[in-house]
Every structure is written in structure tokens, then in C-alpha cells.
PDB file of C-alpha atoms in Angstrom:
ATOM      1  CA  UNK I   1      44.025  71.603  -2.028  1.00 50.00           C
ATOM      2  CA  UNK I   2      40.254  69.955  -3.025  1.00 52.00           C
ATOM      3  CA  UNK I   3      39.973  74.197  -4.731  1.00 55.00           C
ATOM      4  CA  UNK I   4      40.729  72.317  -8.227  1.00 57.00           C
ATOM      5  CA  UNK I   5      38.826  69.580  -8.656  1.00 56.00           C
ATOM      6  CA  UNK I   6      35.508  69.384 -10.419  1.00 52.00           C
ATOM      7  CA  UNK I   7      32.185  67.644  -9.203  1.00 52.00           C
ATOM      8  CA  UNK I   8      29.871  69.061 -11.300  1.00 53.00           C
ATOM      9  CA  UNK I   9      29.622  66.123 -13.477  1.00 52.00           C
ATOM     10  CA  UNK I  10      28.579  62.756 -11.375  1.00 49.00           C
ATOM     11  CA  UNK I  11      29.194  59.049 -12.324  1.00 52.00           C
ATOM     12  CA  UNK I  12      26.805  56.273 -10.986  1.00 54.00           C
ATOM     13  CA  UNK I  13      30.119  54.603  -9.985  1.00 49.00           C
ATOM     14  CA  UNK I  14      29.275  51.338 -11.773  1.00 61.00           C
ATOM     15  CA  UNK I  15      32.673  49.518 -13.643  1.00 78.00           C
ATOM     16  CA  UNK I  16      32.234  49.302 -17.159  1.00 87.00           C
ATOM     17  CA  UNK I  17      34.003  45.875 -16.420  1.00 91.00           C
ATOM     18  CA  UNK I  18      33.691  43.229 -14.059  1.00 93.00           C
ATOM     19  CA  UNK I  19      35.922  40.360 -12.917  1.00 94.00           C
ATOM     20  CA  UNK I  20      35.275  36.627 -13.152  1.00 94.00           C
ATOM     21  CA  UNK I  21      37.390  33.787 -12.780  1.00 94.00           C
ATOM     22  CA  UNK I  22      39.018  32.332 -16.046  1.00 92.00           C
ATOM     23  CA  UNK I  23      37.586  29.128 -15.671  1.00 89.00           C
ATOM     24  CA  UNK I  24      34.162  30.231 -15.742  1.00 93.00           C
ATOM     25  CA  UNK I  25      34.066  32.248 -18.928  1.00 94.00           C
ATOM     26  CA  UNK I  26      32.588  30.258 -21.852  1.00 95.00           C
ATOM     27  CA  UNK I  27      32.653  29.889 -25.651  1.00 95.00           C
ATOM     28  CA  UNK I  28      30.626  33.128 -27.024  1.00 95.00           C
ATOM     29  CA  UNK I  29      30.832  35.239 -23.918  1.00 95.00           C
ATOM     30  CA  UNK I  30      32.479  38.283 -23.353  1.00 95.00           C
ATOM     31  CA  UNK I  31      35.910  39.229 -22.515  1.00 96.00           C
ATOM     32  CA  UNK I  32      38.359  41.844 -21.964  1.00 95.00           C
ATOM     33  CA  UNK I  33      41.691  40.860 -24.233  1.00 95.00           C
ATOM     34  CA  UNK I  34      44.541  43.201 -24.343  1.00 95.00           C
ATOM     35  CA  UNK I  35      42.394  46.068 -23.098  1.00 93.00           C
ATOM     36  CA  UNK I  36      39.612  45.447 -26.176  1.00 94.00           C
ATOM     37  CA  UNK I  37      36.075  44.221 -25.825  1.00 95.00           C
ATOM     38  CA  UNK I  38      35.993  40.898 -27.431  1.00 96.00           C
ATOM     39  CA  UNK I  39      33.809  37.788 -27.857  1.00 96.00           C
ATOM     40  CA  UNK I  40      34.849  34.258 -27.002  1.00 96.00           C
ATOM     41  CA  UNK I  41      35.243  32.617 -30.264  1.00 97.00           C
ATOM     42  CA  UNK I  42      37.682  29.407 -28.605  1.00 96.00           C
ATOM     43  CA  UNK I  43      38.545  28.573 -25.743  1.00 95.00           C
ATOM     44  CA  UNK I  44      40.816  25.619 -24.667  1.00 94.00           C
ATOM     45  CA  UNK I  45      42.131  24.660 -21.069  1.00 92.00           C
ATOM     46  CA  UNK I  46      45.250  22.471 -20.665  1.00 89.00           C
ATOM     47  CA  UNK I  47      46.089  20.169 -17.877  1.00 86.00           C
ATOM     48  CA  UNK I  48      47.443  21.087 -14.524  1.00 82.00           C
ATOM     49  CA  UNK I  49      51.495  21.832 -15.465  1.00 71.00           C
ATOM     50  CA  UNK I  50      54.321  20.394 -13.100  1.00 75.00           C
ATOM     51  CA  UNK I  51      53.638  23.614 -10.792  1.00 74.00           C
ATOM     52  CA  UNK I  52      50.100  23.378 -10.606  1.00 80.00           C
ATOM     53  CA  UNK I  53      48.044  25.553 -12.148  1.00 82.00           C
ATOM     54  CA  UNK I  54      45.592  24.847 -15.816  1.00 89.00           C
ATOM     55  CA  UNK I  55      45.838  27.417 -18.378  1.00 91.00           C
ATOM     56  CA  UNK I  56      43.289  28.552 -20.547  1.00 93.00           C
ATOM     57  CA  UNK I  57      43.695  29.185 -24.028  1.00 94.00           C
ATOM     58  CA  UNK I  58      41.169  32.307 -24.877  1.00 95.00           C
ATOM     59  CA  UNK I  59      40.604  33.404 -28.871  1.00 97.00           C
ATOM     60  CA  UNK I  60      37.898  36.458 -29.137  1.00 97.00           C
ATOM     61  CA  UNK I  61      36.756  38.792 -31.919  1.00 96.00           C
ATOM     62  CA  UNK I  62      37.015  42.127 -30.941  1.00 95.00           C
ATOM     63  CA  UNK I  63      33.112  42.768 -30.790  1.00 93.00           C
ATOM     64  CA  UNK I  64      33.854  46.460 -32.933  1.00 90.00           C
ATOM     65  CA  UNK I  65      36.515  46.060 -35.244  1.00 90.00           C
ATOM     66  CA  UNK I  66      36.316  42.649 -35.937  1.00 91.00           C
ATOM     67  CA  UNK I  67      39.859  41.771 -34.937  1.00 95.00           C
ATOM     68  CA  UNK I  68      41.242  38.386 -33.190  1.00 97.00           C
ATOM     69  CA  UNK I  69      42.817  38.183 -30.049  1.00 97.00           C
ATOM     70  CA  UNK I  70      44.073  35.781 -28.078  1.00 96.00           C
ATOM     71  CA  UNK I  71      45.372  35.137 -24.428  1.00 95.00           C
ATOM     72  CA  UNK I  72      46.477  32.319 -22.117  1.00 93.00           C
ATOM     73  CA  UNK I  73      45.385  33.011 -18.391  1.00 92.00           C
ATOM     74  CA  UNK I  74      45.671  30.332 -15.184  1.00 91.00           C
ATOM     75  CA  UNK I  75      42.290  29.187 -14.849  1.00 89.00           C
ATOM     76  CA  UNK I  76      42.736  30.285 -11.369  1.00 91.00           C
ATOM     77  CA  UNK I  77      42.943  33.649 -12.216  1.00 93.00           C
ATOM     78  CA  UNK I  78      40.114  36.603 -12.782  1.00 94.00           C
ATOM     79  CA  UNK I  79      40.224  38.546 -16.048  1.00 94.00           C
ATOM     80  CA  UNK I  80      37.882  41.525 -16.677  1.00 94.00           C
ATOM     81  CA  UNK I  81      34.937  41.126 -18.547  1.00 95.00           C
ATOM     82  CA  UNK I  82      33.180  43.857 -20.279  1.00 94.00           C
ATOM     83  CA  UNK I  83      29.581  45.255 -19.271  1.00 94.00           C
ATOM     84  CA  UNK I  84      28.010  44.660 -22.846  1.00 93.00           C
ATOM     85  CA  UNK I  85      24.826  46.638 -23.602  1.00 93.00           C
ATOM     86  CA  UNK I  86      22.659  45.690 -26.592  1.00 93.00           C
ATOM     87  CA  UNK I  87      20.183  48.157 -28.092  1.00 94.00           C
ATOM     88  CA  UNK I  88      18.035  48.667 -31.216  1.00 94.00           C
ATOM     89  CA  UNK I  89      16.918  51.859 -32.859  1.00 94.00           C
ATOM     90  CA  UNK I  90      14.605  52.797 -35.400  1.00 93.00           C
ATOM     91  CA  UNK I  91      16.814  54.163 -38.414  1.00 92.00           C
ATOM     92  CA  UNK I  92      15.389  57.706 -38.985  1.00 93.00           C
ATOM     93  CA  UNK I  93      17.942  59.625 -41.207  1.00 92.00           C
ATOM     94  CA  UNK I  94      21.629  59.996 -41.842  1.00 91.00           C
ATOM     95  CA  UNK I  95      22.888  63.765 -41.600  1.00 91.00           C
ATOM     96  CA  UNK I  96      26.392  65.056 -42.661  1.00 91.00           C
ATOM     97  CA  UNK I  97      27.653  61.101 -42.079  1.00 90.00           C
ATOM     98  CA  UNK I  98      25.778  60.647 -39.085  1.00 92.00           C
ATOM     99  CA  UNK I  99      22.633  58.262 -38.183  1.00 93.00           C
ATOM    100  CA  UNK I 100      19.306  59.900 -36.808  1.00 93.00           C
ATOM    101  CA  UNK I 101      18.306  56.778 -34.337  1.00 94.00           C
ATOM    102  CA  UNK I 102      14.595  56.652 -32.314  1.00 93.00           C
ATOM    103  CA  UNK I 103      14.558  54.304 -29.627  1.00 91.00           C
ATOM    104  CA  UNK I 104      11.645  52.461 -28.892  1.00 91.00           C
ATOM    105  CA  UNK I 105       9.815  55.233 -26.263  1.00 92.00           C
ATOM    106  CA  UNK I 106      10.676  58.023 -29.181  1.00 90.00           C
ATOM    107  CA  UNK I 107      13.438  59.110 -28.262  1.00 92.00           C
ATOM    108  CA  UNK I 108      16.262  60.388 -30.815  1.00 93.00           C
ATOM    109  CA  UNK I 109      19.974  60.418 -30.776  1.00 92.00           C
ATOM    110  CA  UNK I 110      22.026  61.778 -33.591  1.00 93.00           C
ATOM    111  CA  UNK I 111      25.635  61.046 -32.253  1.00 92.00           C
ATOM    112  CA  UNK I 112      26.085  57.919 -33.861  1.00 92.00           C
ATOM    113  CA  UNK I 113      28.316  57.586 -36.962  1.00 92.00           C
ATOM    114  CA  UNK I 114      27.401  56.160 -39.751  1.00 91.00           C
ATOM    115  CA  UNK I 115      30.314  52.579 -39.987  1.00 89.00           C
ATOM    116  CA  UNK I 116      32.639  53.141 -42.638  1.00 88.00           C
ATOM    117  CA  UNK I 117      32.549  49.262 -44.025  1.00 88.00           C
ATOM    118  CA  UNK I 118      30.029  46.933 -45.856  1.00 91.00           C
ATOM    119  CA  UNK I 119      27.154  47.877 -42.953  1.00 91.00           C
ATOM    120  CA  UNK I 120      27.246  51.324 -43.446  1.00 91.00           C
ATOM    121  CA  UNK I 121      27.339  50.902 -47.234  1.00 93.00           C
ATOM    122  CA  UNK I 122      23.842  48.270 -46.497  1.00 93.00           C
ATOM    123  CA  UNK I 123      22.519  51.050 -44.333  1.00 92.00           C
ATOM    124  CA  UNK I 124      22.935  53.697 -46.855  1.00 92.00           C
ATOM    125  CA  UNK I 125      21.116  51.797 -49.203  1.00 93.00           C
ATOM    126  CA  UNK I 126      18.213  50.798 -47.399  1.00 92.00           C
ATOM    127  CA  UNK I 127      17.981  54.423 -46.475  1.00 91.00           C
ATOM    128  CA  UNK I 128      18.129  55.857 -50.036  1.00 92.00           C
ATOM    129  CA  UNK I 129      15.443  52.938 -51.395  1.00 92.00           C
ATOM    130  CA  UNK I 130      13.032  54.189 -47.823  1.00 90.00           C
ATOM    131  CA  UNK I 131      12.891  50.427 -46.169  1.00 90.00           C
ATOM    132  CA  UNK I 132      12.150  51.047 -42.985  1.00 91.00           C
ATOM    133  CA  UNK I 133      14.884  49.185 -40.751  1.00 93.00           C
ATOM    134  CA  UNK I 134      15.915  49.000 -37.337  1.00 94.00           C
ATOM    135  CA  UNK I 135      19.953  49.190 -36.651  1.00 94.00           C
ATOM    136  CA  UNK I 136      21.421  47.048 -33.543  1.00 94.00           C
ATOM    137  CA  UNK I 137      23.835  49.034 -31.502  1.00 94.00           C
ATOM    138  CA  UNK I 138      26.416  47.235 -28.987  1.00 93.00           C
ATOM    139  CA  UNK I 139      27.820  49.755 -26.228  1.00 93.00           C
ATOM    140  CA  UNK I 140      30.642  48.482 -24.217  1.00 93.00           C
ATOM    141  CA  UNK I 141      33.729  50.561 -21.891  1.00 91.00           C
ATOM    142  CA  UNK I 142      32.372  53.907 -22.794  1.00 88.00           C
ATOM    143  CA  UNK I 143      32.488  52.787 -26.386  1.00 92.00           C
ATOM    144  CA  UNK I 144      29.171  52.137 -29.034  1.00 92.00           C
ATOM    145  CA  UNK I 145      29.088  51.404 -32.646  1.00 92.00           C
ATOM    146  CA  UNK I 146      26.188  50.024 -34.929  1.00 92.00           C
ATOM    147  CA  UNK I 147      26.551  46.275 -34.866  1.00 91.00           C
ATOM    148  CA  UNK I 148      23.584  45.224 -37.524  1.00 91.00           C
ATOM    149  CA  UNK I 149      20.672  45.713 -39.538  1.00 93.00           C
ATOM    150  CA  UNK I 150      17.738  44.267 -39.647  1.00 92.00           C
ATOM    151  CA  UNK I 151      13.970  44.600 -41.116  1.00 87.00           C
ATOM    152  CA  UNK I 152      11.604  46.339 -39.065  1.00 78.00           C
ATOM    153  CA  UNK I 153       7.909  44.107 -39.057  1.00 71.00           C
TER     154      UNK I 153
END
């Protein structure tokens, strides 16, 4: 029966979200919205309804693809927020459309591609005029994209 399963690789068995009760998310926090990573843009709660329970009104960005979402939840109620991981990277090189990244203890990572809007256009062009720039990465549910840009002093 257990002949087919695999355990060679291992998890640290940490969620990639956690749950917290609707009324205590705020304005520019994070939040899981139809199954996306978003940030809290508005937020609104109505008053308790005829059967008891205040809603809250919840309008967030997706934090990668920029799109809005929105959801009504009893305040009562938990909703899954995303584990939200912020990182920044030395930009190093871009090869065959993807980013060559150092972190700050030199260590490299070339599995990054290189975003395929306006920032990835900015990053191509500080690359190609040799500004040296760090890139802002956001990692959340097993999912990572380059954010931003900004000058390295």
C-alpha cells in the first residue's frame, strides 16, 4: 500500500497561508481573494444585518498581475492570508530572457524571468546603459516575480 509513495523530497510543513479573522485585516495588508495573493486596497464594514452578522467589503490588487478583486466576508469569519516574503537582489545579468540575481551573502539565482511589461522593459535598460541596480522580488503561495527596481547606493 505505502510501496508508491515518495518521501524523498521533504517540506518544512509550514502553510503558505494563514487564517485571520475578517475583522482584523486592514487597509494595505495582505489577503487571499478568489485563490490570488492580493493587497488590501479598500476595505468597508457594514452594520450588523437583521440576522446578525457585519460584512466586510474587501477590494485588493492582486500583488503580481496587478488585477482587482473584491469580496464581501462576515466579519466573523477567517479568510486566508498569504505568507508574503520580500527580498532584494543585486541585478547581475539577464541570459536567454532570464535575470542573473546575487543576494546580499553572494549568492546567485538565475530562475527568475525577466517581467514581460514596463519593469522588465526599465530593467533592460538599466542593464544595457551598466547602472548598477538592485531588483525587489515578492514571493508568495509557491509563487515569485520581480516587484521593482531601484538604485543601488
Amino acid at each position: 500500500m505505502a510501496d508508491d509513495q515518495d518521501f524523498g523530497q521533504g517540506d518544512s510543513g509550514a502553510s503558505s497561508t494563514f487564517p485571520m479573522q475578517c475583522s482584523a485585516l486592514r487597509k494595505n495588508g495582505h489577503v487571499m481573494i478568489k485563490s490570488r495573493p492580493c493587497k488590501i486596497v479598500e476595505m468597508s464594514t457594514s452594520k450588523t444585518g437583521k440576522h446578525g452578522h457585519a460584512k466586510v467589503h474587501l477590494v485588493g490588487i492582486d500583488i503580481f498581475s496587478g488585477k482587482k478583486y473584491e469580496d464581501i466576508c462576515p466579519s466573523t469569519h477567517n479568510m486566508d492570508v498569504p505568507c508574503v516574503k520580500r527580498k532584494d537582489y543585486q541585478m547581475i545579468g539577464i541570459i536567454d530572457g532570464f535575470l542573473s540575481l546575487m543576494d546580499d551573502v553572494g549568492g546567485t539565482r538565475d530562475d527568475l524571468k525577466l517581467p514581460e511589461n514596463d519593469l522588465g522593459k526599465e530593467i533592460e535598460k538599466k542593464f544595457k546603459d551598466d547602472e548598477t541596480f538592485m531588483v525587489t522580488v515578492l514571493k508568495a503561495i509557491d509563487e515569485e516575480n520581480v516587484v521593482g527596481v531601484k538604485a543601488l547606493t
